[in-house]
mmCIF file of C-alpha atoms in Angstrom:
data_model
loop_
_atom_site.group_PDB
_atom_site.id
_atom_site.type_symbol
_atom_site.label_atom_id
_atom_site.label_comp_id
_atom_site.label_asym_id
_atom_site.label_seq_id
_atom_site.Cartn_x
_atom_site.Cartn_y
_atom_site.Cartn_z
ATOM 1 C CA LEU F 1 169.916 -77.818 53.716
ATOM 2 C CA GLU F 2 172.995 -78.185 51.485
ATOM 3 C CA ASN F 3 173.046 -74.434 50.739
ATOM 4 C CA GLY F 4 173.016 -73.506 54.450
ATOM 5 C CA ASN F 5 169.316 -72.619 54.580
ATOM 6 C CA VAL F 6 167.039 -74.134 57.210
ATOM 7 C CA PHE F 7 163.771 -75.914 56.402
ATOM 8 C CA VAL F 8 161.293 -76.152 59.289
ATOM 9 C CA GLY F 9 158.208 -78.332 59.687
ATOM 10 C CA TRP F 10 156.149 -76.866 62.517
ATOM 11 C CA GLY F 11 155.251 -80.141 64.261
ATOM 12 C CA PHE F 12 151.559 -81.048 64.305
ATOM 13 C CA LEU F 13 150.665 -77.630 62.857
ATOM 14 C CA PRO F 14 150.116 -77.722 59.060
ATOM 15 C CA TYR F 15 152.920 -75.229 58.292
ATOM 16 C CA PHE F 16 156.415 -75.410 56.821
ATOM 17 C CA SER F 17 158.998 -72.681 56.136
ATOM 18 C CA GLU F 18 162.442 -72.099 54.702
ATOM 19 C CA PHE F 19 164.880 -69.543 56.099
ATOM 20 C CA THR F 20 168.291 -68.292 54.967
ATOM 21 C CA ARG F 21 171.197 -68.957 57.306
ATOM 22 C CA ASP F 22 170.803 -65.382 58.624
ATOM 23 C CA GLY F 23 167.091 -65.923 59.411
ATOM 24 C CA ARG F 24 165.350 -64.277 56.418
ATOM 25 C CA LEU F 25 162.090 -66.044 55.469
ATOM 26 C CA LEU F 26 162.219 -67.381 51.876
ATOM 27 C CA PHE F 27 159.189 -69.653 51.773
ATOM 28 C CA ASP F 28 156.158 -70.116 53.996
ATOM 29 C CA GLY F 29 153.595 -72.820 53.186
ATOM 30 C CA ARG F 30 150.778 -74.816 54.677
ATOM 31 C CA PHE F 31 148.947 -78.043 53.981
ATOM 32 C CA SER F 32 145.480 -77.293 52.621
ATOM 33 C CA GLY F 33 142.167 -78.842 53.588
ATOM 34 C CA GLY F 34 143.028 -79.345 57.247
ATOM 35 C CA GLY F 35 145.863 -81.756 56.437
ATOM 36 C CA GLN F 36 148.656 -82.114 58.916
ATOM 37 C CA SER F 37 151.958 -83.890 59.244
ATOM 38 C CA TYR F 38 154.563 -84.151 61.957
ATOM 39 C CA ARG F 39 157.268 -84.262 59.251
ATOM 40 C CA ALA F 40 158.143 -81.934 56.415
ATOM 41 C CA PHE F 41 160.773 -82.466 53.727
ATOM 42 C CA ARG F 42 162.174 -80.356 50.919
ATOM 43 C CA PHE F 43 163.154 -82.208 47.755
ATOM 44 C CA PRO F 44 163.662 -81.246 44.121
ATOM 45 C CA TRP F 45 160.345 -81.716 42.329
ATOM 46 C CA ALA F 46 159.209 -81.534 38.724
ATOM 47 C CA GLY F 47 155.558 -81.134 37.768
ATOM 48 C CA GLN F 48 154.412 -83.335 34.869
ATOM 49 C CA PRO F 49 150.660 -82.744 34.429
ATOM 50 C CA THR F 50 148.396 -85.558 33.290
ATOM 51 C CA GLU F 51 146.448 -83.104 31.127
ATOM 52 C CA PRO F 52 147.969 -81.962 27.821
ATOM 53 C CA PRO F 53 149.052 -78.375 27.180
ATOM 54 C CA ALA F 54 146.444 -75.897 25.961
ATOM 55 C CA THR F 55 146.472 -73.243 23.242
ATOM 56 C CA ALA F 56 144.318 -70.439 21.943
ATOM 57 C CA LEU F 57 144.757 -68.321 18.828
ATOM 58 C CA GLU F 58 143.872 -64.651 18.534
ATOM 59 C CA VAL F 59 143.733 -62.837 15.206
ATOM 60 C CA ALA F 60 144.246 -59.087 15.479
ATOM 61 C CA PRO F 61 142.850 -56.533 13.059
ATOM 62 C CA GLY F 62 145.167 -56.561 10.076
ATOM 63 C CA GLY F 63 145.502 -60.345 10.085
ATOM 64 C CA LEU F 64 148.381 -60.909 12.510
ATOM 65 C CA ALA F 65 147.966 -63.979 14.707
ATOM 66 C CA THR F 66 149.131 -64.718 18.243
ATOM 67 C CA VAL F 67 149.136 -68.192 19.796
ATOM 68 C CA TYR F 68 148.769 -68.417 23.574
ATOM 69 C CA ALA F 69 150.230 -71.584 25.101
ATOM 70 C CA SER F 70 150.035 -72.893 28.656
ATOM 71 C CA TRP F 71 150.423 -76.131 30.569
ATOM 72 C CA ASN F 72 149.089 -75.802 34.080
ATOM 73 C CA GLY F 73 151.444 -77.415 36.599
ATOM 74 C CA ALA F 74 154.343 -78.144 34.227
ATOM 75 C CA THR F 75 157.622 -76.993 35.767
ATOM 76 C CA GLU F 76 160.102 -78.075 33.092
ATOM 77 C CA VAL F 77 158.858 -75.920 30.170
ATOM 78 C CA ALA F 78 161.560 -73.454 29.077
ATOM 79 C CA GLN F 79 160.085 -72.419 25.746
ATOM 80 C CA TRP F 80 157.168 -72.945 23.377
ATOM 81 C CA GLN F 81 157.426 -73.774 19.696
ATOM 82 C CA VAL F 82 154.456 -73.127 17.416
ATOM 83 C CA LEU F 83 153.869 -75.468 14.488
ATOM 84 C CA ALA F 84 151.666 -74.307 11.625
ATOM 85 C CA GLY F 85 150.613 -75.388 8.169
ATOM 86 C CA PRO F 86 147.813 -75.667 5.610
ATOM 87 C CA THR F 87 146.628 -79.060 6.954
ATOM 88 C CA ALA F 88 146.833 -80.888 10.289
ATOM 89 C CA ASP F 89 149.347 -83.393 8.919
ATOM 90 C CA ALA F 90 151.631 -80.785 7.337
ATOM 91 C CA LEU F 91 152.696 -78.759 10.378
ATOM 92 C CA ALA F 92 156.202 -77.299 10.634
ATOM 93 C CA PRO F 93 157.879 -75.017 13.202
ATOM 94 C CA VAL F 94 157.180 -71.321 12.528
ATOM 95 C CA ALA F 95 157.951 -69.542 15.816
ATOM 96 C CA THR F 96 159.550 -70.115 19.215
ATOM 97 C CA ALA F 97 159.309 -68.034 22.394
ATOM 98 C CA PRO F 98 160.656 -68.408 25.919
ATOM 99 C CA ARG F 99 158.053 -69.450 28.483
ATOM 100 C CA SER F 100 156.753 -66.402 30.315
ATOM 101 C CA GLY F 101 154.593 -67.118 33.320
ATOM 102 C CA PHE F 102 151.397 -69.132 33.229
ATOM 103 C CA GLU F 103 150.558 -68.279 29.603
ATOM 104 C CA THR F 104 153.053 -67.466 26.864
ATOM 105 C CA ALA F 105 152.112 -65.309 23.869
ATOM 106 C CA ILE F 106 153.847 -66.270 20.604
ATOM 107 C CA ALA F 107 153.447 -63.848 17.705
ATOM 108 C CA LEU F 108 152.968 -65.288 14.219
ATOM 109 C CA GLY F 109 153.210 -63.422 10.948
ATOM 110 C CA ALA F 110 150.195 -64.763 9.111
ATOM 111 C CA VAL F 111 147.135 -66.723 10.132
ATOM 112 C CA PRO F 112 147.761 -70.447 9.542
ATOM 113 C CA GLY F 113 145.186 -73.028 8.453
ATOM 114 C CA TYR F 114 146.160 -75.290 11.385
ATOM 115 C CA TYR F 115 148.448 -74.865 14.357
ATOM 116 C CA ALA F 116 149.787 -76.693 17.412
ATOM 117 C CA ALA F 117 152.307 -75.892 20.140
ATOM 118 C CA THR F 118 155.151 -77.950 21.579
ATOM 119 C CA ALA F 119 156.503 -77.464 25.107
ATOM 120 C CA LEU F 120 160.321 -77.646 25.092
ATOM 121 C CA SER F 121 162.707 -78.229 28.002
ATOM 122 C CA ARG F 122 165.906 -76.218 28.650
ATOM 123 C CA SER F 123 167.820 -78.766 26.573
ATOM 124 C CA GLY F 124 165.322 -78.448 23.710
ATOM 125 C CA ALA F 125 163.682 -81.829 24.314
ATOM 126 C CA GLU F 126 160.002 -82.065 23.379
ATOM 127 C CA LEU F 127 157.878 -82.489 26.512
ATOM 128 C CA ALA F 128 154.403 -82.507 24.946
ATOM 129 C CA THR F 129 152.560 -81.216 21.879
ATOM 130 C CA THR F 130 148.971 -80.065 21.643
ATOM 131 C CA GLN F 131 146.572 -81.592 19.160
ATOM 132 C CA PRO F 132 146.455 -79.653 15.862
ATOM 133 C CA ALA F 133 143.704 -77.031 15.852
ATOM 134 C CA LYS F 134 141.939 -75.691 12.780
ATOM 135 C CA VAL F 135 141.772 -71.926 12.542
ATOM 136 C CA SER F 136 138.205 -70.757 12.039
ATOM 137 C CA PRO F 137 137.719 -68.222 9.224
#
């Protein structure tokens, strides 16, 4: 590879691995479901799910709200922005948090009437926004 690492496809066996130039194993994978290939390649890849992002809202005792945002399979999400407002057509940004693992928790001050979340790239571009959700009393 360009960085000096070695990528190995293990012939007709369904395995592939990446090693540093000094032989340390970095990545070890296999094709699932009995799949096999006599070739293996390593390319840059970005996951763009066909399903939209998902959110959930939790209201803690005392009235503080937290929005949980996730987008299973999306690899380009750098941060989440929460939109909130009194109606679904009057949402405005109220909080932003860096993506943290599969599900990101974003703390809000007060409980909104409606909310949505936008996935943002490293450059700040909008990748996708959830449908507005009404907060149940």
